[in-house]
Amino acid sequence: MLAVMTLAVPLLGAAAPVTSTGWASSGSADVTTDNEHIVTGELAKCTVDGPYKGWTQGGATGDIAVFGAGSTGCGRSGEVSIAQASGRRFRTTVLQRYGGPVLTVRTYSAKCATTATGSGGEVAIGAVEGVTVPEQIPPNHRIVIPGGAAGTALATVILNETVTPQPPDGSLVTHALHIKLFPQGGPASGDIYLGTAFCDPFGKR
């Protein structure tokens, strides 16, 4: 299974663009569970100002998750900034502790590029197990994993996530997949991201 969606975020009436910016990461985790805090930082991070490429062989983050190999590439073409990330063979067993599923993702990627007045992004996700994923993934497709106390969720899984500031400024962050643990509170907390790309046509961040 392969799902690809594209989203463009324009900013109307913008002034002439300044130097655009962008960065990408193959993944990251910031999770607290059973008094254990695991932080990976941005894996294989690149930026359009350098380093222009990143690579990670992956590895285990305690017994929270296993990231496979991942890579990134960033650069500029004239005034356009482009940032992209990919990874494979992700697996997390953290929800098993609480009666939830093992989540695996065979492949994933995220990419963004600036335009004269905004940014556009796209993701691709292949072979997800542990949750049911539609053939075509709309932006910010949310899957709730039930099983928490008093009817709360163990986690939410957000596919093809796009985050834009309010009010919009032309920038965006896109994640191929985002796992948020116990969003309503519980014995664990934190976030796991697969494939992150950020673009800003006006260089504000």
Short mmCIF file of C-alpha atoms in Angstrom, two decimals:
data_model
loop_
_atom_site.label_atom_id
_atom_site.label_comp_id
_atom_site.label_asym_id
_atom_site.label_seq_id
_atom_site.Cartn_x
_atom_site.Cartn_y
_atom_site.Cartn_z
CA MET A 1 0.00 0.00 0.00
CA LEU A 2 1.23 3.46 -0.87
CA ALA A 3 -0.61 6.65 -0.08
CA VAL A 4 0.42 10.11 -1.27
CA MET A 5 -1.27 13.43 -0.67
CA THR A 6 -0.19 17.01 -1.41
CA LEU A 7 -1.12 20.21 0.38
CA ALA A 8 -0.22 23.79 -0.52
CA VAL A 9 -0.41 26.61 1.99
CA PRO A 10 -0.34 30.03 0.29
CA LEU A 11 -0.11 33.39 1.96
CA LEU A 12 -2.02 35.97 -0.04
CA GLY A 13 -0.91 39.55 -0.31
CA ALA A 14 2.61 38.82 0.90
CA ALA A 15 5.49 41.17 0.34
CA ALA A 16 8.43 40.23 -1.87
CA PRO A 17 10.07 37.11 -0.43
CA VAL A 18 13.33 37.20 1.45
CA THR A 19 15.68 34.24 1.74
CA SER A 20 13.58 31.12 2.24
CA THR A 21 14.44 28.49 4.84
CA GLY A 22 13.79 24.81 5.38
CA TRP A 23 14.91 21.71 7.23
CA ALA A 24 14.05 18.02 7.41
CA SER A 25 14.41 15.09 9.82
CA SER A 26 13.87 11.37 9.29
CA GLY A 27 12.23 11.09 12.71
CA SER A 28 12.28 11.94 16.40
CA ALA A 29 10.92 10.81 19.74
CA ASP A 30 10.29 12.62 23.03
CA VAL A 31 8.49 10.17 25.32
CA THR A 32 8.07 9.76 29.07
CA THR A 33 6.80 6.43 30.38
CA ASP A 34 7.17 4.72 33.76
CA ASN A 35 9.43 7.58 34.91
CA GLU A 36 11.75 7.02 31.94
CA HIS A 37 12.35 9.96 29.60
CA ILE A 38 13.58 9.17 26.08
CA VAL A 39 14.62 11.99 23.73
CA THR A 40 16.29 11.33 20.38
CA GLY A 41 16.47 14.82 18.92
CA GLU A 42 15.93 15.24 15.16
CA LEU A 43 17.44 12.21 13.40
CA ALA A 44 19.57 12.82 10.28
CA LYS A 45 18.63 16.52 10.28
CA CYS A 46 19.51 18.66 7.27
CA THR A 47 18.91 22.36 6.57
CA VAL A 48 18.97 24.45 3.41
CA ASP A 49 21.96 26.31 4.89
CA GLY A 50 23.84 23.08 5.62
CA PRO A 51 24.38 20.34 6.38
CA TYR A 52 22.61 19.59 3.11
CA LYS A 53 22.31 15.85 3.71
CA GLY A 54 21.75 13.66 6.74
CA TRP A 55 21.79 9.93 7.33
CA THR A 56 21.14 7.63 10.28
CA GLN A 57 21.52 3.88 10.52
CA GLY A 58 18.73 3.95 13.08
CA GLY A 59 18.58 2.01 16.31
CA ALA A 60 16.52 1.35 19.42
CA THR A 61 15.41 4.07 21.83
CA GLY A 62 15.25 2.02 25.00
CA ASP A 63 12.27 -0.30 24.57
CA ILE A 64 10.08 2.53 23.25
CA ALA A 65 10.75 2.34 19.52
CA VAL A 66 13.13 1.15 16.84
CA PHE A 67 13.99 3.43 13.93
CA GLY A 68 15.40 1.92 10.76
CA ALA A 69 17.78 3.68 8.41
CA GLY A 70 16.79 7.19 7.38
CA SER A 71 18.09 10.00 5.18
CA THR A 72 17.39 13.64 4.40
CA GLY A 73 18.25 16.19 1.74
CA CYS A 74 17.90 19.98 1.77
CA GLY A 75 18.82 22.77 -0.59
CA ARG A 76 17.83 25.86 -2.53
CA SER A 77 17.09 26.34 -6.20
CA GLY A 78 17.09 30.08 -6.72
CA GLU A 79 14.62 31.48 -4.21
CA VAL A 80 12.98 28.09 -3.63
CA SER A 81 13.90 26.00 -0.59
CA ILE A 82 13.33 22.23 -0.69
CA ALA A 83 13.55 19.82 2.24
CA GLN A 84 12.83 16.10 2.22
CA ALA A 85 13.20 13.11 4.52
CA SER A 86 12.67 9.37 4.31
CA GLY A 87 12.96 6.34 6.52
CA ARG A 88 12.04 2.68 6.80
CA ARG A 89 11.32 -0.18 9.15
CA PHE A 90 9.98 1.75 12.13
CA ARG A 91 8.50 -0.22 15.04
CA THR A 92 7.12 0.80 18.42
CA THR A 93 6.01 -1.58 21.17
CA VAL A 94 5.37 1.03 23.86
CA LEU A 95 1.58 0.63 23.65
CA GLN A 96 1.87 -3.11 24.31
CA ARG A 97 2.55 -2.29 27.96
CA TYR A 98 -1.00 -0.98 28.20
CA GLY A 99 -2.78 -3.56 26.07
CA GLY A 100 -2.38 -1.73 22.78
CA PRO A 101 -1.00 -2.83 19.42
CA VAL A 102 2.51 -2.96 18.05
CA LEU A 103 2.80 -0.28 15.35
CA THR A 104 5.09 -0.74 12.36
CA VAL A 105 5.73 1.37 9.27
CA ARG A 106 7.72 -0.15 6.45
CA THR A 107 8.53 3.07 4.56
CA TYR A 108 7.71 6.76 4.84
CA SER A 109 8.76 10.10 3.41
CA ALA A 110 7.95 13.79 3.73
CA LYS A 111 8.84 16.69 1.47
CA CYS A 112 8.14 20.40 1.27
CA ALA A 113 9.08 23.26 -1.01
CA THR A 114 8.52 26.99 -0.83
CA THR A 115 6.71 29.04 -3.42
CA ALA A 116 6.67 32.80 -3.96
CA THR A 117 3.90 33.22 -1.39
CA GLY A 118 3.71 30.00 0.62
CA SER A 119 4.77 26.39 0.94
CA GLY A 120 3.58 23.01 -0.31
CA GLY A 121 4.12 19.61 1.21
CA GLU A 122 3.58 15.95 0.44
CA VAL A 123 4.04 12.63 2.20
CA ALA A 124 4.14 8.96 1.23
CA ILE A 125 3.50 6.08 3.62
CA GLY A 126 3.78 2.40 2.84
CA ALA A 127 2.73 -0.78 4.70
CA VAL A 128 1.44 0.34 8.10
CA GLU A 129 0.52 -2.42 10.58
CA GLY A 130 -1.25 -2.09 13.93
CA VAL A 131 -3.86 0.41 12.70
CA THR A 132 -6.08 0.51 9.62
CA VAL A 133 -4.95 3.08 7.07
CA PRO A 134 -7.02 4.21 4.05
CA GLU A 135 -5.65 3.83 0.54
CA GLN A 136 -5.66 7.61 0.07
CA ILE A 137 -4.72 9.55 3.17
CA PRO A 138 -6.30 13.00 3.51
CA PRO A 139 -4.44 15.77 5.35
CA ASN A 140 -4.34 15.34 9.12
CA HIS A 141 -6.01 11.92 9.09
CA ARG A 142 -6.45 10.95 12.74
CA ILE A 143 -6.76 7.40 14.11
CA VAL A 144 -7.67 6.93 17.77
CA ILE A 145 -6.32 3.85 19.55
CA PRO A 146 -8.73 3.13 22.43
CA GLY A 147 -8.01 1.29 25.66
CA GLY A 148 -7.12 3.96 28.20
CA ALA A 149 -8.75 4.36 31.60
CA ALA A 150 -12.38 5.58 31.67
CA GLY A 151 -12.68 5.37 27.91
CA THR A 152 -9.67 7.54 27.10
CA ALA A 153 -7.26 6.87 24.23
CA LEU A 154 -3.95 5.05 24.50
CA ALA A 155 -2.72 7.14 21.60
CA THR A 156 -3.66 9.05 18.50
CA VAL A 157 -1.94 8.36 15.20
CA ILE A 158 -1.99 11.29 12.77
CA LEU A 159 -1.07 10.57 9.16
CA ASN A 160 -0.11 13.24 6.63
CA GLU A 161 -0.04 15.84 9.39
CA THR A 162 0.39 19.47 8.39
CA VAL A 163 0.94 22.16 11.02
CA THR A 164 0.61 25.83 10.08
CA PRO A 165 0.74 28.90 12.34
CA GLN A 166 -2.33 31.00 13.05
CA PRO A 167 -2.55 33.50 11.54
CA PRO A 168 -0.82 31.85 8.54
CA ASP A 169 2.56 33.20 7.50
CA GLY A 170 3.26 30.95 4.51
CA SER A 171 5.25 28.36 6.45
CA LEU A 172 4.35 24.77 7.23
CA VAL A 173 5.63 21.67 8.96
CA THR A 174 4.56 18.32 7.53
CA HIS A 175 4.95 14.94 9.25
CA ALA A 176 4.40 11.64 7.48
CA LEU A 177 3.20 10.13 10.76
CA HIS A 178 2.78 11.42 14.33
CA ILE A 179 2.06 9.22 17.34
CA LYS A 180 0.82 11.09 20.43
CA LEU A 181 0.74 8.95 23.58
CA PHE A 182 -2.20 9.21 26.00
CA PRO A 183 -3.47 12.55 24.63
CA GLN A 184 -5.99 12.84 27.48
CA GLY A 185 -3.47 11.94 30.17
CA GLY A 186 -2.25 8.63 31.51
CA PRO A 187 0.83 6.60 32.47
CA ALA A 188 2.82 7.77 29.42
CA SER A 189 3.13 10.96 27.42
CA GLY A 190 5.02 12.40 24.52
CA ASP A 191 5.32 12.28 20.76
CA ILE A 192 6.97 10.19 18.06
CA TYR A 193 7.37 11.66 14.57
CA LEU A 194 8.27 9.91 11.33
CA GLY A 195 9.42 12.06 8.42
CA THR A 196 9.38 15.78 9.14
CA ALA A 197 9.89 18.63 6.66
CA PHE A 198 9.64 22.37 7.39
CA CYS A 199 9.53 25.18 4.83
CA ASP A 200 9.16 28.95 5.13
CA PRO A 201 9.32 31.23 2.07
CA PHE A 202 10.10 34.33 4.10
CA GLY A 203 12.87 33.02 6.32
CA LYS A 204 11.23 33.94 9.62
CA ARG A 205 12.15 30.69 11.39
#
